[in-house]
Each structure stands twice: as structure tokens, then as C-alpha cells.
């Protein structure tokens, strides 16, 4: 390569000569006398025989030099020019032609106007202010760099402590500082529109207007940013970065997925967390996915694998420890808004007395009011993402008995390191060094999957939103998973994990997604076991139908005739009892339904209701009500009757007076009447009954065994005594002895 230092030096000399009189003649004379031969170190190689001149080289005369400065500058006016070779001032001598005088060697040109958008927790942005200017400049290493300057930065950009200077731009000398500043500000004001230069030509605008953002995450429906993005103008840095080969990262991740069901769930959650703020805009909580168990089992390794999605899989980069201050954790969560937050050893929170409160603050997305030392209100940190954590102690157990326990548990997915179904890598720890190999590869190849996830979400947002709704609906309506209907946050959290498996397919392929869905199903079925282990499935199904009936009643109470009571809260009138209030509610609802001519059923409540599902009484449907139940609650009346009959809650041939038949629009004076009971009471009775049966079965088995033992000696085997003794039990062995 050929260096051009000599030619640049000649231009500087020319610029100085132009300060004198007769500038054109002296410049030409100087050029004629210059030694233009190459030094030894500048000799061309055999392969490169063409001398390449810089953009501005030694010109035939000063006039051409002046013309090229004007034409090739980023910006030029009748006063100043900002050119790749630096700043120039237009000199107007009393005698002679105007010319350019160089006043600084390092250019800095505004090229972007960033209007910072006021951002909330969602993607909508309002109230813009024009506070930032994107500046492209030549640094001390003669490399072109870029930086965003605030209004205060612009005012001081020529100082030795300016943001521009801190990014390795050389400020001008004192005598030229004000001129450089004037040139920059003139360009900053004129760059939005086409401008006329000293040569009379019109040149296009060179400053582009765009929106800049002080927050990270989804700033528009099509843009998810971190701190290194061109449009980020905030001051909080994130560690989002790429390194190595994307295919190595993907293949390594696929291999890990094959060996660990637990990692599959964590990865699916990580991928899904990027939908927060884009698909899940209105989410009011941030779920926690926690890996619990003793140390040295692979919990931290799991976080590192997930962290490699966006950046370096190392503590202090994408992962922090809970030993960090509470403010530090909140700042970290804010920095990774609309994405995953990796928090290792959350046990440190367990050392505090306000563990439930701290967990609630994390899952609620921040927003606590903060005052500085001068008692001035500071804007609170807010975030909307998902936390991925590890702990030696179970968070479920740690919050047990606290008033916020139920709220926390619905925000939490927790996997035990010893879970045989959702295990980590190789349960027997005989991995043959594979885990170390995986982590070695990920430490050199990371950060590539993030871009693919964001691109997929951007392109398929509507489809993903529908899938999320479908997954959540599945969890809320599947009878075996009744837990989720009473814990909708849990349903939403698990639906997010399921959505992450769908996103995974686009990045890692169908096999990885299929394996992940299998792991999710394992976790999902554990909920069914937790809630139904004390109730037989058949009984559980019957209760499910009754719950749907109660939902229908509450949704259509204005189309029902009420007898005695209807649920209503205590009246503001302190002289009116709750009994009186609910009787009035029953009368009002009945009058409305009758007046509209749309009575679907009659509900008779025997006592004051404590809540809207606290039914104790009966219900009678007419034909219109039966049809409405099928259409709007997807509940067949015959199927409902079959379920309630199993619970002893059906009166198939109830008799009604002619007036009642007329009022309800019944087709006969005899019809089916269903009994209503509180769900909790029914469930409790079922558990008690089942436990009683188990005890009786155990006692019966023990008694029958004892009879056989007593009558099964080698010397005597008395069948009659056995039959006589076993008669006290519901089942005996008669059939056994009567068989052929």
C-alpha cells in the first residue's frame, strides 16, 4: 500500500501559502519545485503500479483546490466548510479572490437528528423532543466514528471534556475553537434542507431526521433495541453482543436440548420473553422461572446457555448475582426491558426479612417511588420481561404462609434439580466431558439467535398473538388442568413458555421444538396431579360441569327469575341488612327478566350468598334456557344432568303449579329440577368420602386377611367358618369358592 502523508502535507502547505498575496502563482511555483519522487518505503509493489491520490491532492492551481473544497465538502457555505480533511473558513481578502483556510484537521459533521420519544411500558411513544444529534467524526486514529450528542453536549463539543472528545476526537486549538464551533452549529442548522454553496450550485440536505430512544426493548412494533443500537441515546449500557459463528451456537444449543428437558423449558421461556411489550403489551406482571436445588448440579450452567441467546454467557455480562443491591437489580431489569433477565443465586433475597415483598416488586415490573438526597422525586425504573433465576432453597417453600403466597405462586414456574422427569443434562453426572465442550463452544459463539428471534416476532406478531391466546385457552378449558382456571396468571405464564417453543422451531428446527413441547407437557401434567390427586377424575369432571353452569348463571342473571335471594354486596344503607339487600336484588332481577320476556330459568336460593358462586338451592330450565346454555356455555343439558345425577343433585320429575308453568314457559307441569351446592363444599365432601373409602378398604382387607390366616392351618381348612366370618364385610370370598 502507498501512504499519502506527503500529499496531505503538501495541501497544508498550499493552504498556508494562500494567505499571502498572489496565492495562485506562489502555489504553482511551490508545486513545481517540490520533490514528488517516492521515498524507499513508499515504493510501489510489483502488483500495484497505479498511484492512487487522496480525495484532495496537489492541484494544478489554488483555484482548483478551492473549487474542490467547495464541491467535496459535507457542507459548505459562504462562511465555513466541513470537509473530510477538516474544518475550513472562507477568507475574503481586500484584494484578490476568496479562498478556504483550514482551521482544524479533524472533521465532525452532524448527519442525524434524533427526536427522543417518551416511552411507557408498551410500544406506544408520545411527546417527542429534539434533544440529540448524531455526529460522524474523524478520531485520533484517523478512523471515522459516530456518537450521539445531547443539546448540552453540542454546546460544549469543542471542549477537552466533551462527549466527542471522550470518544477520541481531537478538539481544535484555542485560537480556532470558536470558529470550529460556529461552523458546526451552522451546519447543524442548515443541514435539513438543500443549501447553496459558494459555487452557486444547490446541494442536498445531509441531516436525516429520526426518532431516538432512551429506553430499550420494543420502541415501535417493528423495532427492538439494546444500548448498542444506532437509535439508542440513553446512558445505561447492556451487554448484548455477538461473537463467533451463528451455526456453531445453534448446533450446540440443539445438542444441549436433546439431553436436558429442564433446559428446554428455560430456553423456551427465554425466547418467549422477547414477546413482552410487543405481543404481551398489557401484561401487568413479570413471571419468574426458577431452578432450585443444591449447588454444583448445573443450575448456573442453565442460565449461561440461555444468556448466550443475546450475549456473552458469563456472570457480570448477561448474568448478575442477587447479591447485587436492590437498585442494581432494578437497573439491570430496566436495561433488559422486553426480554430475559438472568439472576443467579436468588437465595440472597432469602436472607432478607421482606422476601415476598421484594419478589413482588420484581414481578410487578418496578415503579416504586424514589427520592434522592435532596428529597426530589426521581423517575422510577419500570420493566416488562421475564426473570430466569436459580436458588438453593425453593421459592415456593420460602414464601409459604405469607399473605402474598398465592400471588407469588401464580407468577412462578419452579423446577427442582432432582426432578426425574425434568432433569438437567446427564442425571448420573457421567457426561464424558460433553457439558464442558458445550460451554466452551458457547463462550466463543454467542449472541446470534437474538436477531433471529426479533426478526421472527416482527414478521409473525399477529400469528404469535393468536397462538398465545389459543395456548392460554387450552389451559383454561382442559378439564384435567382445572388448576389454571382459578390461576389465570399461571395459565398465561405457561402459555408464554409454550409460545417460546413455537418461536424455537423457527430458529433451531422442528426437533428442538418438539422436544421442548414434550418437556412442557410433563410440567403441565404435574399441575393436574397437584390439584386432582385427592379427587377421582370422574368426580372432578362432574364438578367441572357444575362450575360452567355457575358461570352461565352469573353471566345471564338478568335473564333469570330469582326466588328468595340473588347475590349482591352489602348496601351503603347501614340500616339495611345483607338479607334484605339480596332479597331486593332477586326481586329486581326477576322483574327485569319478566318485563323483557326473556326468562331462561328459575333459580331458587335458600340462604344469603357470601359470594357470586355461593349457590345453595335449585334451578329449573325452560326450552329457551336449555338452548341458550348449549350455545353460549357449550354445555349440553343432558350431559349436565348425567354429571349432577352422579352427585345426587338431580330431581328428574319435579312437579310445578300451573302459574309457575306459565311464568317459566314450561311445556309440562313435571320437569327436571337440578340442585345447586357450593363447589368448595362439594369438593371437600368428595375428598372426605374418598379418604373414608380408602380407610374402609384398608380395614376390610386386613380383616379378610386375618380370617384366612386363622382358618388356613395345615391341620384345618374350614370353609364354613371363613364364609361366616366374612359376612360382616361388604365383599366376601363366596364367589371365589363357588367358581368352577
Short mmCIF file of C-alpha atoms in Angstrom, two decimals, residues 206-652:
data_model
loop_
_atom_site.label_atom_id
_atom_site.label_comp_id
_atom_site.label_asym_id
_atom_site.label_seq_id
_atom_site.Cartn_x
_atom_site.Cartn_y
_atom_site.Cartn_z
CA UNK A 206 -27.34 15.90 4.70
CA UNK A 207 -29.05 15.59 8.10
CA UNK A 208 -31.70 12.90 8.41
CA UNK A 209 -34.49 13.21 10.96
CA UNK A 210 -35.19 10.09 13.00
CA UNK A 211 -36.56 9.12 16.40
CA UNK A 212 -34.08 8.20 19.12
CA UNK A 213 -34.88 6.23 22.25
CA UNK A 214 -33.72 6.38 25.84
CA UNK A 215 -35.27 3.02 26.72
CA UNK A 216 -34.56 -0.41 25.38
CA UNK A 217 -36.89 -3.13 24.15
CA UNK A 218 -39.79 -2.71 21.72
CA UNK A 219 -39.77 1.00 20.96
CA UNK A 220 -42.01 0.55 17.91
CA UNK A 221 -43.92 -2.51 16.66
CA UNK A 222 -41.06 -3.22 14.26
CA UNK A 223 -38.03 -2.20 16.32
CA UNK A 224 -36.48 -3.88 19.37
CA UNK A 225 -33.26 -2.19 20.53
CA UNK A 226 -30.48 -2.57 23.03
CA UNK A 227 -27.88 0.03 24.03
CA UNK A 228 -25.57 -0.53 21.05
CA UNK A 229 -28.31 0.24 18.54
CA UNK A 230 -27.82 3.38 16.42
CA UNK A 231 -31.06 4.91 17.69
CA UNK A 232 -30.38 4.36 21.38
CA UNK A 233 -29.44 7.63 23.08
CA UNK A 234 -29.70 6.59 26.72
CA UNK A 235 -26.77 6.11 29.04
CA UNK A 236 -27.39 2.63 30.51
CA UNK A 237 -25.29 0.01 28.73
CA UNK A 238 -26.39 -3.53 28.01
CA UNK A 239 -24.13 -6.44 27.18
CA UNK A 240 -25.91 -7.50 24.01
CA UNK A 241 -23.22 -8.59 21.57
CA UNK A 242 -22.22 -11.22 19.04
CA UNK A 243 -19.18 -13.38 18.69
CA UNK A 244 -18.14 -16.33 16.57
CA UNK A 245 -20.20 -18.48 14.23
CA UNK A 246 -24.02 -18.49 14.43
CA UNK A 247 -24.25 -22.06 13.17
CA UNK A 248 -21.93 -23.33 15.89
CA UNK A 249 -24.11 -21.64 18.51
CA UNK A 250 -27.27 -23.16 17.03
CA UNK A 251 -25.89 -26.67 16.67
CA UNK A 252 -24.51 -26.61 20.21
CA UNK A 253 -27.88 -25.46 21.55
CA UNK A 254 -29.68 -28.22 19.64
CA UNK A 255 -27.36 -30.80 21.18
CA UNK A 256 -27.99 -29.47 24.69
CA UNK A 257 -31.76 -29.58 24.13
CA UNK A 258 -31.57 -33.28 23.32
CA UNK A 259 -30.07 -34.02 26.74
CA UNK A 260 -31.96 -31.76 29.15
CA UNK A 261 -35.75 -31.32 29.48
CA UNK A 262 -35.16 -28.61 32.09
CA UNK A 263 -33.05 -26.51 29.73
CA UNK A 264 -35.77 -26.80 27.09
CA UNK A 265 -38.24 -25.03 29.36
CA UNK A 266 -35.73 -22.32 30.29
CA UNK A 267 -34.81 -21.71 26.64
CA UNK A 268 -38.46 -21.58 25.57
CA UNK A 269 -39.08 -19.02 28.29
CA UNK A 270 -36.05 -17.01 27.18
CA UNK A 271 -37.27 -16.88 23.59
CA UNK A 272 -40.82 -16.02 24.66
CA UNK A 273 -39.65 -13.18 26.90
CA UNK A 274 -38.87 -11.10 23.80
CA UNK A 275 -42.59 -11.00 23.00
CA UNK A 276 -43.18 -8.96 26.16
CA UNK A 277 -44.04 -5.42 25.13
CA UNK A 278 -44.83 -6.48 21.55
CA UNK A 279 -47.44 -9.20 21.85
CA UNK A 280 -47.94 -9.03 25.61
CA UNK A 281 -48.23 -5.25 25.77
CA UNK A 282 -50.74 -5.10 28.60
CA UNK A 283 -49.07 -7.66 30.85
CA UNK A 284 -49.07 -6.44 34.41
CA UNK A 285 -46.58 -8.93 35.81
CA UNK A 286 -43.18 -10.41 35.01
CA UNK A 287 -43.01 -14.19 35.56
CA UNK A 288 -40.12 -15.94 37.31
CA UNK A 289 -38.75 -19.26 36.06
CA UNK A 290 -36.63 -20.64 38.90
CA UNK A 291 -34.28 -23.63 39.08
CA UNK A 292 -33.95 -24.84 42.66
CA UNK A 293 -31.69 -27.36 44.42
CA UNK A 294 -28.23 -27.68 45.89
CA UNK A 295 -25.18 -26.27 44.16
CA UNK A 296 -22.81 -27.81 41.63
CA UNK A 297 -25.64 -29.51 39.76
CA UNK A 298 -25.89 -27.35 36.64
CA UNK A 299 -28.30 -24.56 37.60
CA UNK A 300 -25.91 -21.71 36.76
CA UNK A 301 -24.88 -23.51 33.59
CA UNK A 302 -28.52 -23.48 32.52
CA UNK A 303 -28.63 -19.69 32.85
CA UNK A 304 -25.42 -19.36 30.82
CA UNK A 305 -26.89 -21.43 27.99
CA UNK A 306 -29.94 -19.17 27.89
CA UNK A 307 -27.88 -15.97 28.23
CA UNK A 308 -25.89 -16.92 25.11
CA UNK A 309 -29.05 -16.13 23.15
CA UNK A 310 -28.30 -12.40 23.33
CA UNK A 311 -24.74 -12.02 24.55
CA UNK A 312 -21.81 -13.42 26.49
CA UNK A 313 -22.77 -16.39 28.70
CA UNK A 314 -20.78 -15.15 31.67
CA UNK A 315 -21.55 -13.66 35.05
CA UNK A 316 -21.13 -9.93 35.08
CA UNK A 317 -22.21 -9.73 31.46
CA UNK A 318 -25.68 -11.10 30.66
CA UNK A 319 -25.96 -12.65 34.15
CA UNK A 320 -25.78 -10.97 37.54
CA UNK A 321 -25.99 -12.31 41.07
CA UNK A 322 -28.74 -11.48 43.53
CA UNK A 323 -26.06 -10.25 45.92
CA UNK A 324 -26.24 -7.05 43.87
CA UNK A 325 -28.09 -4.17 45.52
CA UNK A 326 -31.83 -3.93 45.02
CA UNK A 327 -31.33 -0.77 42.99
CA UNK A 328 -28.72 -2.58 40.90
CA UNK A 329 -31.11 -5.43 40.15
CA UNK A 330 -33.82 -2.94 39.19
CA UNK A 331 -31.44 -1.07 36.87
CA UNK A 332 -30.44 -4.38 35.31
CA UNK A 333 -34.08 -5.36 34.75
CA UNK A 334 -34.77 -1.96 33.19
CA UNK A 335 -31.78 -2.30 30.86
CA UNK A 336 -33.09 -5.63 29.54
CA UNK A 337 -36.70 -4.47 29.18
CA UNK A 338 -38.87 -6.68 26.93
CA UNK A 339 -36.56 -9.64 27.26
CA UNK A 340 -34.93 -12.06 29.70
CA UNK A 341 -33.26 -11.07 32.97
CA UNK A 342 -30.83 -13.66 34.33
CA UNK A 343 -30.38 -13.59 38.09
CA UNK A 344 -28.14 -16.22 39.66
CA UNK A 345 -28.34 -17.26 43.31
CA UNK A 346 -31.58 -15.53 44.16
CA UNK A 347 -31.06 -17.09 47.60
CA UNK A 348 -29.53 -13.78 48.59
CA UNK A 349 -33.06 -12.40 48.61
CA UNK A 350 -33.97 -15.16 51.06
CA UNK A 351 -31.62 -13.63 53.60
CA UNK A 352 -33.85 -10.60 53.88
CA UNK A 353 -36.95 -10.35 56.01
CA UNK A 354 -39.01 -8.91 53.18
CA UNK A 355 -38.51 -11.68 50.62
CA UNK A 356 -42.15 -11.79 49.44
CA UNK A 357 -42.23 -8.02 49.03
CA UNK A 358 -39.00 -7.99 47.01
CA UNK A 359 -40.20 -10.80 44.76
CA UNK A 360 -43.49 -8.98 44.23
CA UNK A 361 -41.62 -5.81 43.26
CA UNK A 362 -39.65 -7.75 40.66
CA UNK A 363 -42.69 -9.48 39.22
CA UNK A 364 -44.78 -6.30 39.28
CA UNK A 365 -42.33 -4.55 36.95
CA UNK A 366 -40.97 -1.95 39.35
CA UNK A 367 -42.36 1.55 39.53
CA UNK A 368 -41.62 2.22 43.20
CA UNK A 369 -41.30 5.90 44.07
CA UNK A 370 -37.73 7.05 44.76
CA UNK A 371 -36.47 10.35 46.19
CA UNK A 372 -32.87 11.48 46.05
CA UNK A 373 -30.88 13.02 48.91
CA UNK A 374 -32.44 16.41 48.16
CA UNK A 375 -35.90 14.86 48.52
CA UNK A 376 -36.51 15.34 44.81
CA UNK A 377 -38.70 12.82 43.02
CA UNK A 378 -36.83 10.58 40.56
CA UNK A 379 -38.41 8.74 37.66
CA UNK A 380 -38.85 5.13 38.82
CA UNK A 381 -37.43 2.16 36.96
CA UNK A 382 -40.00 0.06 35.14
CA UNK A 383 -39.63 -3.14 33.15
CA UNK A 384 -41.72 -5.77 31.41
CA UNK A 385 -39.86 -9.03 30.90
CA UNK A 386 -39.23 -12.43 32.47
CA UNK A 387 -36.81 -13.42 35.22
CA UNK A 388 -34.75 -16.60 34.99
CA UNK A 389 -33.24 -17.44 38.36
CA UNK A 390 -31.53 -20.11 40.44
CA UNK A 391 -31.77 -20.87 44.15
CA UNK A 392 -30.60 -23.45 46.65
CA UNK A 393 -33.90 -23.17 48.51
CA UNK A 394 -37.33 -23.47 46.94
CA UNK A 395 -39.06 -20.14 46.44
CA UNK A 396 -42.39 -21.94 46.82
CA UNK A 397 -41.42 -23.11 50.28
CA UNK A 398 -39.80 -19.82 51.23
CA UNK A 399 -42.98 -17.78 50.74
CA UNK A 400 -45.27 -20.37 52.30
CA UNK A 401 -47.63 -18.86 54.84
CA UNK A 402 -47.08 -15.30 53.67
CA UNK A 403 -50.06 -13.17 52.75
CA UNK A 404 -48.69 -12.81 49.21
CA UNK A 405 -48.03 -16.54 48.77
CA UNK A 406 -50.83 -17.21 46.29
CA UNK A 407 -49.98 -14.11 44.23
CA UNK A 408 -46.32 -15.13 44.01
CA UNK A 409 -47.02 -18.76 43.14
CA UNK A 410 -49.15 -17.75 40.15
CA UNK A 411 -46.16 -15.77 38.84
CA UNK A 412 -43.69 -18.61 39.37
CA UNK A 413 -42.58 -21.67 37.44
CA UNK A 414 -40.15 -23.68 39.54
CA UNK A 415 -38.22 -26.80 38.59
CA UNK A 416 -36.37 -28.94 41.11
CA UNK A 417 -32.88 -30.05 40.15
CA UNK A 418 -33.79 -33.59 41.27
CA UNK A 419 -36.98 -33.85 39.22
CA UNK A 420 -36.54 -37.21 37.42
CA UNK A 421 -38.73 -36.12 34.51
CA UNK A 422 -37.32 -32.61 34.03
CA UNK A 423 -33.69 -33.39 34.69
CA UNK A 424 -30.55 -31.42 33.88
CA UNK A 425 -28.22 -32.88 31.23
CA UNK A 426 -26.98 -36.23 32.50
CA UNK A 427 -28.69 -37.20 35.80
CA UNK A 428 -25.84 -39.52 36.78
CA UNK A 429 -23.30 -36.72 36.02
CA UNK A 430 -21.44 -39.12 33.72
CA UNK A 431 -21.34 -36.69 30.81
CA UNK A 432 -17.99 -37.68 29.37
CA UNK A 433 -16.95 -34.04 29.31
CA UNK A 434 -19.78 -33.02 26.97
CA UNK A 435 -21.06 -30.18 29.15
CA UNK A 436 -17.60 -28.59 29.27
CA UNK A 437 -17.35 -28.89 25.49
CA UNK A 438 -20.74 -27.25 25.02
CA UNK A 439 -19.92 -24.35 27.30
CA UNK A 440 -16.53 -23.88 25.66
CA UNK A 441 -18.23 -23.52 22.28
CA UNK A 442 -20.86 -21.12 23.60
CA UNK A 443 -18.20 -18.95 25.23
CA UNK A 444 -16.81 -18.30 21.74
CA UNK A 445 -20.04 -18.36 19.73
CA UNK A 446 -22.95 -16.37 21.12
CA UNK A 447 -25.46 -13.56 20.57
CA UNK A 448 -26.67 -14.57 17.10
CA UNK A 449 -30.03 -16.11 18.00
CA UNK A 450 -31.34 -12.82 19.41
CA UNK A 451 -31.57 -11.16 15.99
CA UNK A 452 -33.41 -14.15 14.50
CA UNK A 453 -35.93 -14.19 17.34
CA UNK A 454 -36.65 -10.47 16.96
CA UNK A 455 -36.99 -10.79 13.18
CA UNK A 456 -39.40 -13.72 13.57
CA UNK A 457 -41.54 -11.92 16.15
CA UNK A 458 -41.67 -8.78 13.99
CA UNK A 459 -42.77 -10.73 10.93
CA UNK A 460 -45.23 -13.06 12.68
CA UNK A 461 -46.58 -10.95 15.55
CA UNK A 462 -50.26 -11.42 14.68
CA UNK A 463 -49.91 -15.17 14.29
CA UNK A 464 -47.97 -15.47 17.56
CA UNK A 465 -50.56 -13.39 19.39
CA UNK A 466 -53.28 -15.77 18.23
CA UNK A 467 -51.22 -18.81 19.24
CA UNK A 468 -50.68 -17.34 22.69
CA UNK A 469 -54.43 -16.88 23.08
CA UNK A 470 -55.03 -20.46 21.90
CA UNK A 471 -52.48 -21.90 24.33
CA UNK A 472 -53.97 -19.93 27.21
CA UNK A 473 -57.49 -21.01 26.24
CA UNK A 474 -56.34 -24.63 26.14
CA UNK A 475 -55.01 -24.38 29.69
CA UNK A 476 -58.15 -22.66 30.94
CA UNK A 477 -60.62 -25.12 29.39
CA UNK A 478 -58.88 -28.51 29.66
CA UNK A 479 -60.73 -30.37 32.40
CA UNK A 480 -57.66 -32.23 33.60
CA UNK A 481 -55.91 -28.87 34.11
CA UNK A 482 -58.60 -27.18 36.17
CA UNK A 483 -55.93 -25.51 38.31
CA UNK A 484 -55.32 -22.90 35.62
CA UNK A 485 -58.86 -21.60 35.53
CA UNK A 486 -58.54 -20.40 39.10
CA UNK A 487 -54.99 -19.19 38.50
CA UNK A 488 -55.05 -17.32 35.21
CA UNK A 489 -51.60 -15.82 35.74
CA UNK A 490 -50.20 -19.36 35.90
CA UNK A 491 -52.03 -20.16 32.68
CA UNK A 492 -50.62 -17.08 30.98
CA UNK A 493 -47.09 -17.83 32.19
CA UNK A 494 -47.14 -21.41 30.93
CA UNK A 495 -48.77 -20.28 27.67
CA UNK A 496 -45.79 -17.96 27.17
CA UNK A 497 -43.42 -20.91 27.61
CA UNK A 498 -45.45 -22.85 25.05
CA UNK A 499 -45.20 -19.89 22.67
CA UNK A 500 -41.43 -19.92 23.15
CA UNK A 501 -41.34 -23.48 21.83
CA UNK A 502 -43.10 -22.25 18.68
CA UNK A 503 -40.52 -19.50 18.22
CA UNK A 504 -37.78 -22.06 18.82
CA UNK A 505 -38.89 -24.02 15.77
CA UNK A 506 -38.10 -21.05 13.52
CA UNK A 507 -34.59 -20.78 14.95
CA UNK A 508 -33.48 -24.30 15.86
CA UNK A 509 -35.84 -26.51 13.88
CA UNK A 510 -38.76 -28.88 14.43
CA UNK A 511 -36.94 -31.49 16.50
CA UNK A 512 -35.88 -29.00 19.17
CA UNK A 513 -39.40 -27.53 19.28
CA UNK A 514 -40.99 -30.97 19.55
CA UNK A 515 -38.70 -32.00 22.43
CA UNK A 516 -39.47 -28.72 24.18
CA UNK A 517 -43.23 -29.21 23.88
CA UNK A 518 -42.75 -32.67 25.41
CA UNK A 519 -40.97 -31.14 28.40
CA UNK A 520 -43.71 -28.53 28.76
CA UNK A 521 -46.35 -31.27 28.74
CA UNK A 522 -44.54 -33.00 31.59
CA UNK A 523 -44.61 -29.82 33.64
CA UNK A 524 -48.21 -29.12 32.64
CA UNK A 525 -49.39 -32.55 33.78
CA UNK A 526 -47.83 -32.01 37.18
CA UNK A 527 -50.41 -29.29 37.74
CA UNK A 528 -53.19 -31.77 37.04
CA UNK A 529 -51.71 -34.11 39.64
CA UNK A 530 -51.33 -31.32 42.19
CA UNK A 531 -54.94 -30.22 42.04
CA UNK A 532 -56.70 -33.54 41.45
CA UNK A 533 -54.69 -36.09 43.37
CA UNK A 534 -57.34 -36.13 46.12
CA UNK A 535 -60.36 -36.28 43.78
CA UNK A 536 -61.24 -39.05 41.34
CA UNK A 537 -61.19 -37.91 37.72
CA UNK A 538 -64.87 -38.78 37.20
CA UNK A 539 -65.97 -36.66 40.17
CA UNK A 540 -63.67 -33.88 39.02
CA UNK A 541 -65.38 -33.91 35.62
CA UNK A 542 -68.81 -33.61 37.25
CA UNK A 543 -67.69 -30.60 39.31
CA UNK A 544 -66.30 -29.05 36.15
CA UNK A 545 -69.76 -29.11 34.57
CA UNK A 546 -71.27 -27.54 37.66
CA UNK A 547 -68.71 -24.72 37.57
CA UNK A 548 -69.58 -23.98 33.96
CA UNK A 549 -73.24 -23.87 34.94
CA UNK A 550 -72.47 -21.31 37.65
CA UNK A 551 -70.54 -19.20 35.17
CA UNK A 552 -73.54 -19.24 32.85
CA UNK A 553 -75.91 -18.21 35.66
CA UNK A 554 -73.73 -15.25 36.65
CA UNK A 555 -73.29 -14.17 33.03
CA UNK A 556 -77.06 -14.21 32.40
CA UNK A 557 -78.52 -13.28 35.79
CA UNK A 558 -80.59 -10.53 34.17
CA UNK A 559 -82.46 -13.20 32.15
CA UNK A 560 -83.27 -15.41 35.13
CA UNK A 561 -86.19 -15.44 37.56
CA UNK A 562 -84.80 -15.41 41.12
CA UNK A 563 -86.59 -16.76 44.15
CA UNK A 564 -85.77 -15.60 47.71
CA UNK A 565 -82.19 -14.33 47.22
CA UNK A 566 -79.79 -13.16 44.50
CA UNK A 567 -76.18 -12.22 45.15
CA UNK A 568 -75.50 -8.56 45.92
CA UNK A 569 -72.93 -6.82 48.08
CA UNK A 570 -73.82 -5.05 51.29
CA UNK A 571 -75.83 -1.88 50.70
CA UNK A 572 -74.43 1.51 51.67
CA UNK A 573 -77.50 1.93 53.82
CA UNK A 574 -76.28 0.88 57.28
CA UNK A 575 -79.88 0.21 58.33
CA UNK A 576 -80.41 -2.39 55.61
CA UNK A 577 -79.30 -5.96 56.28
CA UNK A 578 -77.49 -8.07 53.70
CA UNK A 579 -80.51 -10.37 53.69
CA UNK A 580 -82.79 -7.51 52.75
CA UNK A 581 -80.36 -6.31 50.07
CA UNK A 582 -80.21 -9.73 48.39
CA UNK A 583 -83.97 -10.19 48.53
CA UNK A 584 -84.40 -6.83 46.78
CA UNK A 585 -81.80 -7.89 44.19
CA UNK A 586 -83.76 -11.08 43.49
CA UNK A 587 -86.96 -9.11 43.01
CA UNK A 588 -85.33 -6.52 40.75
CA UNK A 589 -83.65 -9.12 38.52
CA UNK A 590 -86.85 -11.13 38.23
CA UNK A 591 -88.91 -8.08 37.28
CA UNK A 592 -86.36 -7.12 34.61
CA UNK A 593 -86.28 -10.61 33.09
CA UNK A 594 -90.07 -10.90 33.12
CA UNK A 595 -90.53 -7.45 31.62
CA UNK A 596 -88.12 -8.28 28.80
CA UNK A 597 -89.90 -11.57 28.16
CA UNK A 598 -86.59 -13.42 28.09
CA UNK A 599 -86.71 -15.69 31.15
CA UNK A 600 -84.35 -18.64 30.64
CA UNK A 601 -84.64 -20.35 34.01
CA UNK A 602 -85.65 -20.00 37.63
CA UNK A 603 -83.00 -20.07 40.36
CA UNK A 604 -84.13 -20.54 43.94
CA UNK A 605 -81.53 -19.65 46.60
CA UNK A 606 -82.19 -20.89 50.12
CA UNK A 607 -79.94 -18.50 52.08
CA UNK A 608 -77.85 -15.36 51.84
CA UNK A 609 -74.97 -15.78 49.37
CA UNK A 610 -71.46 -14.97 50.58
CA UNK A 611 -70.07 -14.61 47.05
CA UNK A 612 -71.29 -14.87 43.47
CA UNK A 613 -70.63 -18.65 43.21
CA UNK A 614 -72.10 -19.48 46.63
CA UNK A 615 -75.18 -21.24 45.26
CA UNK A 616 -77.34 -23.38 47.55
CA UNK A 617 -80.75 -24.12 46.12
CA UNK A 618 -82.21 -25.28 42.80
CA UNK A 619 -82.51 -24.34 39.13
CA UNK A 620 -85.19 -25.15 36.56
CA UNK A 621 -84.64 -24.54 32.82
CA UNK A 622 -87.21 -23.90 30.13
CA UNK A 623 -86.62 -24.88 26.49
CA UNK A 624 -85.15 -21.49 25.61
CA UNK A 625 -82.75 -21.72 28.56
CA UNK A 626 -81.56 -25.19 27.57
CA UNK A 627 -80.80 -23.93 24.05
CA UNK A 628 -79.05 -20.83 25.40
CA UNK A 629 -76.91 -22.98 27.73
CA UNK A 630 -75.73 -25.07 24.79
CA UNK A 631 -74.99 -22.10 22.52
CA UNK A 632 -73.27 -19.79 24.99
CA UNK A 633 -71.71 -22.13 27.58
CA UNK A 634 -71.07 -25.09 25.26
CA UNK A 635 -72.79 -27.22 27.91
CA UNK A 636 -75.30 -29.85 26.85
CA UNK A 637 -78.25 -30.10 29.26
CA UNK A 638 -78.42 -33.91 29.12
CA UNK A 639 -74.69 -34.17 29.79
CA UNK A 640 -75.08 -31.74 32.70
CA UNK A 641 -77.89 -33.85 34.14
CA UNK A 642 -75.81 -37.02 33.85
CA UNK A 643 -72.94 -35.42 35.75
CA UNK A 644 -75.14 -33.99 38.52
CA UNK A 645 -77.03 -37.27 38.80
CA UNK A 646 -73.75 -38.92 39.79
CA UNK A 647 -73.52 -36.34 42.57
CA UNK A 648 -77.12 -36.91 43.68
CA UNK A 649 -78.19 -33.45 42.56
CA UNK A 650 -80.99 -34.21 40.06
CA UNK A 651 -84.75 -34.41 40.70
CA UNK A 652 -85.98 -35.80 37.37
#
